[in-house]
PDB file of C-alpha atoms in Angstrom:
ATOM      1  CA  ASN I   1     -10.510-120.073 -99.426  1.00 90.00           C
ATOM      2  CA  ALA I   2      -9.779-116.546 -98.231  1.00 93.00           C
ATOM      3  CA  LEU I   3     -11.845-117.095 -95.083  1.00 93.00           C
ATOM      4  CA  ALA I   4     -10.049-120.383 -94.323  1.00 88.00           C
ATOM      5  CA  THR I   5      -6.687-118.651 -94.774  1.00 88.00           C
ATOM      6  CA  TYR I   6      -7.761-115.829 -92.454  1.00 92.00           C
ATOM      7  CA  ARG I   7      -8.896-118.283 -89.750  1.00 91.00           C
ATOM      8  CA  ARG I   8      -5.687-120.297 -90.042  1.00 87.00           C
ATOM      9  CA  ARG I   9      -3.483-117.217 -89.734  1.00 88.00           C
ATOM     10  CA  PHE I  10      -5.356-115.034 -87.231  1.00 94.00           C
ATOM     11  CA  VAL I  11      -7.817-117.107 -85.168  1.00 96.00           C
ATOM     12  CA  GLY I  12      -7.207-119.852 -82.610  1.00 94.00           C
ATOM     13  CA  PHE I  13     -10.153-122.012 -81.536  1.00 94.00           C
ATOM     14  CA  ILE I  14     -10.446-123.758 -78.159  1.00 92.00           C
ATOM     15  CA  PHE I  15     -13.352-126.177 -78.257  1.00 90.00           C
ATOM     16  CA  GLN I  16     -15.323-127.332 -75.225  1.00 87.00           C
ATOM     17  CA  SER I  17     -14.912-130.958 -76.269  1.00 89.00           C
ATOM     18  CA  PHE I  18     -11.179-130.550 -77.071  1.00 92.00           C
ATOM     19  CA  ASN I  19     -11.489-132.081 -80.589  1.00 94.00           C
ATOM     20  CA  LEU I  20      -8.145-133.836 -80.308  1.00 97.00           C
ATOM     21  CA  ILE I  21      -7.321-136.566 -82.830  1.00 97.00           C
ATOM     22  CA  PRO I  22      -7.205-139.820 -80.804  1.00 97.00           C
ATOM     23  CA  SER I  23      -4.549-141.533 -82.923  1.00 98.00           C
ATOM     24  CA  LEU I  24      -2.065-138.642 -82.614  1.00 98.00           C
ATOM     25  CA  SER I  25       0.205-137.861 -79.661  1.00 98.00           C
ATOM     26  CA  ALA I  26      -0.128-134.579 -77.776  1.00 98.00           C
ATOM     27  CA  TRP I  27       2.659-132.936 -79.780  1.00 98.00           C
ATOM     28  CA  GLU I  28       1.235-134.198 -83.085  1.00 98.00           C
ATOM     29  CA  ASN I  29      -2.197-132.767 -82.157  1.00 97.00           C
ATOM     30  CA  VAL I  30      -0.586-129.409 -81.398  1.00 97.00           C
ATOM     31  CA  ALA I  31       1.462-129.484 -84.613  1.00 97.00           C
ATOM     32  CA  PHE I  32      -1.407-130.593 -86.854  1.00 95.00           C
ATOM     33  CA  PRO I  33      -2.727-127.112 -87.860  1.00 93.00           C
ATOM     34  CA  MET I  34       0.719-126.116 -89.104  1.00 93.00           C
ATOM     35  CA  ARG I  35       0.583-128.773 -91.818  1.00 91.00           C
ATOM     36  CA  PHE I  36      -1.926-126.599 -93.657  1.00 85.00           C
ATOM     37  CA  ALA I  37       0.387-123.596 -93.355  1.00 84.00           C
ATOM     38  CA  GLY I  38       3.198-125.424 -95.169  1.00 86.00           C
ATOM     39  CA  ILE I  39       5.551-125.443 -92.180  1.00 92.00           C
ATOM     40  CA  SER I  40       8.313-128.068 -92.150  1.00 95.00           C
ATOM     41  CA  ARG I  41       8.055-131.072 -89.840  1.00 95.00           C
ATOM     42  CA  ARG I  42      11.104-129.959 -87.860  1.00 96.00           C
ATOM     43  CA  GLU I  43       9.625-126.495 -87.238  1.00 96.00           C
ATOM     44  CA  ARG I  44       6.215-128.000 -86.396  1.00 96.00           C
ATOM     45  CA  GLN I  45       7.838-130.230 -83.798  1.00 97.00           C
ATOM     46  CA  ARG I  46       9.904-127.369 -82.343  1.00 97.00           C
ATOM     47  CA  ARG I  47       6.864-125.103 -81.942  1.00 96.00           C
ATOM     48  CA  ALA I  48       4.658-127.901 -80.578  1.00 97.00           C
ATOM     49  CA  PHE I  49       7.260-128.876 -77.977  1.00 97.00           C
ATOM     50  CA  ALA I  50       7.681-125.234 -76.915  1.00 96.00           C
ATOM     51  CA  LEU I  51       3.935-124.731 -76.514  1.00 94.00           C
ATOM     52  CA  LEU I  52       3.494-127.963 -74.592  1.00 96.00           C
ATOM     53  CA  GLU I  53       6.226-126.786 -72.252  1.00 94.00           C
ATOM     54  CA  ARG I  54       4.423-123.452 -71.846  1.00 89.00           C
ATOM     55  CA  VAL I  55       1.199-125.213 -70.802  1.00 88.00           C
ATOM     56  CA  GLY I  56       3.079-127.535 -68.458  1.00 89.00           C
ATOM     57  CA  LEU I  57       2.910-130.719 -70.532  1.00 95.00           C
ATOM     58  CA  ALA I  58       6.424-131.172 -71.882  1.00 96.00           C
ATOM     59  CA  ASP I  59       6.635-134.533 -70.122  1.00 97.00           C
ATOM     60  CA  ARG I  60       3.367-135.725 -71.703  1.00 98.00           C
ATOM     61  CA  ARG I  61       4.085-134.784 -75.321  1.00 97.00           C
ATOM     62  CA  GLN I  62       4.248-138.403 -76.551  1.00 98.00           C
ATOM     63  CA  HIS I  63       0.959-139.398 -74.871  1.00 98.00           C
ATOM     64  CA  LYS I  64      -2.251-139.926 -76.794  1.00 98.00           C
ATOM     65  CA  PRO I  65      -5.403-138.042 -75.669  1.00 97.00           C
ATOM     66  CA  THR I  66      -6.840-141.134 -73.935  1.00 96.00           C
ATOM     67  CA  GLU I  67      -3.724-141.206 -71.732  1.00 98.00           C
ATOM     68  CA  LEU I  68      -4.304-137.628 -70.524  1.00 96.00           C
ATOM     69  CA  SER I  69      -6.674-136.179 -67.921  1.00 91.00           C
ATOM     70  CA  GLY I  70      -9.402-133.728 -68.970  1.00 88.00           C
ATOM     71  CA  GLY I  71      -7.295-130.781 -67.810  1.00 87.00           C
ATOM     72  CA  GLN I  72      -4.291-132.050 -69.726  1.00 92.00           C
ATOM     73  CA  GLN I  73      -6.367-132.550 -72.872  1.00 93.00           C
ATOM     74  CA  GLN I  74      -7.684-128.998 -72.536  1.00 90.00           C
ATOM     75  CA  ARG I  75      -4.121-127.666 -72.235  1.00 91.00           C
ATOM     76  CA  VAL I  76      -3.172-129.599 -75.392  1.00 95.00           C
ATOM     77  CA  ALA I  77      -6.164-127.999 -77.118  1.00 94.00           C
ATOM     78  CA  ILE I  78      -5.025-124.560 -75.933  1.00 91.00           C
ATOM     79  CA  ALA I  79      -1.483-125.188 -77.198  1.00 94.00           C
ATOM     80  CA  ARG I  80      -2.942-126.289 -80.549  1.00 95.00           C
ATOM     81  CA  SER I  81      -5.017-123.103 -80.743  1.00 93.00           C
ATOM     82  CA  LEU I  82      -1.858-121.010 -80.287  1.00 92.00           C
ATOM     83  CA  VAL I  83       0.494-122.835 -82.621  1.00 93.00           C
ATOM     84  CA  ASN I  84      -0.085-120.498 -85.571  1.00 91.00           C
ATOM     85  CA  GLU I  85       0.304-117.460 -83.263  1.00 90.00           C
ATOM     86  CA  PRO I  86      -3.237-116.110 -83.699  1.00 94.00           C
ATOM     87  CA  ARG I  87      -4.205-112.579 -82.763  1.00 94.00           C
ATOM     88  CA  LEU I  88      -7.671-113.744 -81.646  1.00 97.00           C
ATOM     89  CA  VAL I  89      -8.394-116.763 -79.437  1.00 96.00           C
ATOM     90  CA  LEU I  90     -12.018-117.978 -79.291  1.00 96.00           C
ATOM     91  CA  ALA I  91     -12.761-120.266 -76.342  1.00 94.00           C
ATOM     92  CA  ASP I  92     -16.085-122.115 -76.087  1.00 93.00           C
ATOM     93  CA  GLU I  93     -16.701-123.160 -72.466  1.00 91.00           C
ATOM     94  CA  PRO I  94     -12.992-123.888 -71.941  1.00 88.00           C
ATOM     95  CA  THR I  95     -13.623-124.981 -68.345  1.00 85.00           C
ATOM     96  CA  GLY I  96     -16.908-126.799 -68.912  1.00 83.00           C
ATOM     97  CA  ASN I  97     -15.443-130.319 -68.663  1.00 78.00           C
ATOM     98  CA  LEU I  98     -12.942-129.584 -65.905  1.00 79.00           C
ATOM     99  CA  ASP I  99     -12.802-129.703 -62.127  1.00 80.00           C
ATOM    100  CA  THR I 100     -12.558-126.381 -60.268  1.00 84.00           C
ATOM    101  CA  SER I 101      -8.779-126.420 -59.869  1.00 83.00           C
ATOM    102  CA  SER I 102      -8.092-127.309 -63.516  1.00 80.00           C
ATOM    103  CA  GLY I 103     -10.653-124.740 -64.639  1.00 83.00           C
ATOM    104  CA  GLN I 104      -8.952-122.029 -62.635  1.00 86.00           C
ATOM    105  CA  SER I 105      -5.566-122.879 -64.093  1.00 83.00           C
ATOM    106  CA  ILE I 106      -7.012-122.764 -67.635  1.00 83.00           C
ATOM    107  CA  MET I 107      -8.523-119.331 -66.999  1.00 89.00           C
ATOM    108  CA  GLU I 108      -5.212-118.094 -65.572  1.00 89.00           C
ATOM    109  CA  LEU I 109      -3.500-119.288 -68.744  1.00 86.00           C
ATOM    110  CA  LEU I 110      -6.070-117.479 -70.932  1.00 89.00           C
ATOM    111  CA  ALA I 111      -5.603-114.315 -68.841  1.00 92.00           C
ATOM    112  CA  GLU I 112      -1.841-114.612 -69.396  1.00 90.00           C
ATOM    113  CA  LEU I 113      -2.431-114.846 -73.159  1.00 89.00           C
ATOM    114  CA  HIS I 114      -4.466-111.656 -72.948  1.00 94.00           C
ATOM    115  CA  ARG I 115      -1.695-109.905 -71.003  1.00 94.00           C
ATOM    116  CA  ASP I 116       0.709-111.040 -73.742  1.00 91.00           C
ATOM    117  CA  GLY I 117      -1.342-109.038 -76.268  1.00 93.00           C
ATOM    118  CA  ARG I 118      -3.842-111.508 -77.673  1.00 93.00           C
ATOM    119  CA  THR I 119      -7.565-110.881 -77.796  1.00 96.00           C
ATOM    120  CA  VAL I 120      -9.260-113.701 -75.918  1.00 96.00           C
ATOM    121  CA  LEU I 121     -13.016-114.200 -76.178  1.00 96.00           C
ATOM    122  CA  VAL I 122     -14.474-116.733 -73.745  1.00 95.00           C
ATOM    123  CA  VAL I 123     -18.045-117.987 -73.840  1.00 93.00           C
ATOM    124  CA  THR I 124     -19.117-119.446 -70.509  1.00 89.00           C
ATOM    125  CA  HIS I 125     -22.037-120.035 -68.188  1.00 85.00           C
ATOM    126  CA  ASP I 126     -19.734-120.169 -65.167  1.00 84.00           C
ATOM    127  CA  PRO I 127     -20.038-116.923 -63.169  1.00 83.00           C
ATOM    128  CA  ARG I 128     -16.716-117.636 -61.400  1.00 84.00           C
ATOM    129  CA  MET I 129     -14.939-116.929 -64.668  1.00 86.00           C
ATOM    130  CA  ALA I 130     -16.072-113.278 -64.570  1.00 86.00           C
ATOM    131  CA  ALA I 131     -13.131-112.513 -62.266  1.00 89.00           C
ATOM    132  CA  TYR I 132     -10.805-113.060 -65.241  1.00 92.00           C
ATOM    133  CA  ALA I 133     -12.719-110.865 -67.693  1.00 92.00           C
ATOM    134  CA  THR I 134     -11.855-107.338 -68.680  1.00 93.00           C
ATOM    135  CA  HIS I 135     -15.277-106.943 -70.333  1.00 93.00           C
ATOM    136  CA  GLN I 136     -18.544-108.862 -70.120  1.00 94.00           C
ATOM    137  CA  ILE I 137     -21.405-109.138 -72.578  1.00 94.00           C
ATOM    138  CA  PHE I 138     -24.626-110.810 -71.485  1.00 92.00           C
ATOM    139  CA  LEU I 139     -26.667-112.776 -74.013  1.00 91.00           C
ATOM    140  CA  LEU I 140     -30.219-113.936 -73.472  1.00 91.00           C
ATOM    141  CA  ASP I 141     -32.067-115.824 -76.201  1.00 92.00           C
ATOM    142  CA  GLY I 142     -29.547-114.628 -78.764  1.00 92.00           C
ATOM    143  CA  CYS I 143     -29.801-110.937 -77.845  1.00 95.00           C
ATOM    144  CA  VAL I 144     -27.394-108.665 -76.001  1.00 96.00           C
ATOM    145  CA  VAL I 145     -29.026-107.540 -72.740  1.00 95.00           C
ATOM    146  CA  SER I 146     -27.978-105.613 -69.662  1.00 94.00           C
ATOM    147  CA  GLU I 147     -26.530-107.458 -66.697  1.00 90.00           C
ATOM    148  CA  GLU I 148     -29.661-106.554 -64.709  1.00 90.00           C
ATOM    149  CA  GLN I 149     -31.946-108.052 -67.364  1.00 92.00           C
ATOM    150  CA  TYR I 150     -29.839-111.182 -67.529  1.00 89.00           C
ATOM    151  CA  ARG I 151     -29.733-111.690 -63.790  1.00 86.00           C
ATOM    152  CA  GLY I 152     -33.449-110.934 -63.438  1.00 87.00           C
ATOM    153  CA  VAL I 153     -34.431-113.618 -65.937  1.00 86.00           C
ATOM    154  CA  THR I 154     -31.855-116.235 -64.964  1.00 75.00           C
ATOM    155  CA  GLY I 155     -32.147-115.675 -61.222  1.00 75.00           C
ATOM    156  CA  LEU I 156     -28.367-115.429 -60.825  1.00 68.00           C
ATOM    157  CA  VAL I 157     -27.149-113.153 -58.076  1.00 57.00           C
TER     158      VAL I 157
END
C-alpha cells in the first residue's frame, strides 16, 4: 500500500501504448487517477481541463480515444501522467507510435516539463531524441555501458 501511495503521489507514467480507457472521454481519462486520491469530481474536472489545455487539446476533451489521432492520444496520456503533479515522470518510448512531427512536439513538451522542475526519464531507441536529453545512459543487454561500447555493438553512428 505504501508503494502504491508513493507512485500515486510522486510518479507519473507515460506508456508507449497510451493505456487510455476506451469508454472514457479525454478529460475523464486524464481525471481518472485522481479518483484514487480522493479528489472531488469538480476539482478533477478543473485540473483535467487545465492540463488538456496545456497539451493543446482543450477542444477535444469530450472525445473518446478512438476519435483522437495517435499524437492526440499521447498528449492525453501525458496530461494524465501529470494530473497528480508528480515530481518524477517516467516515459516509455513516448514517441514510438508517432510520426516525426508529433514525436518532436511530444519531446518538446517533456523538455518543458523538465524546465518546469520535474525529473523526466525517457526510455527510447530513437537517436533523434538525444537532442532533448540533459543526460544519457546507454543500456546493452540489461547492463550500463559506455556510448562507445553501445555504438560499437549496435552499429549506430
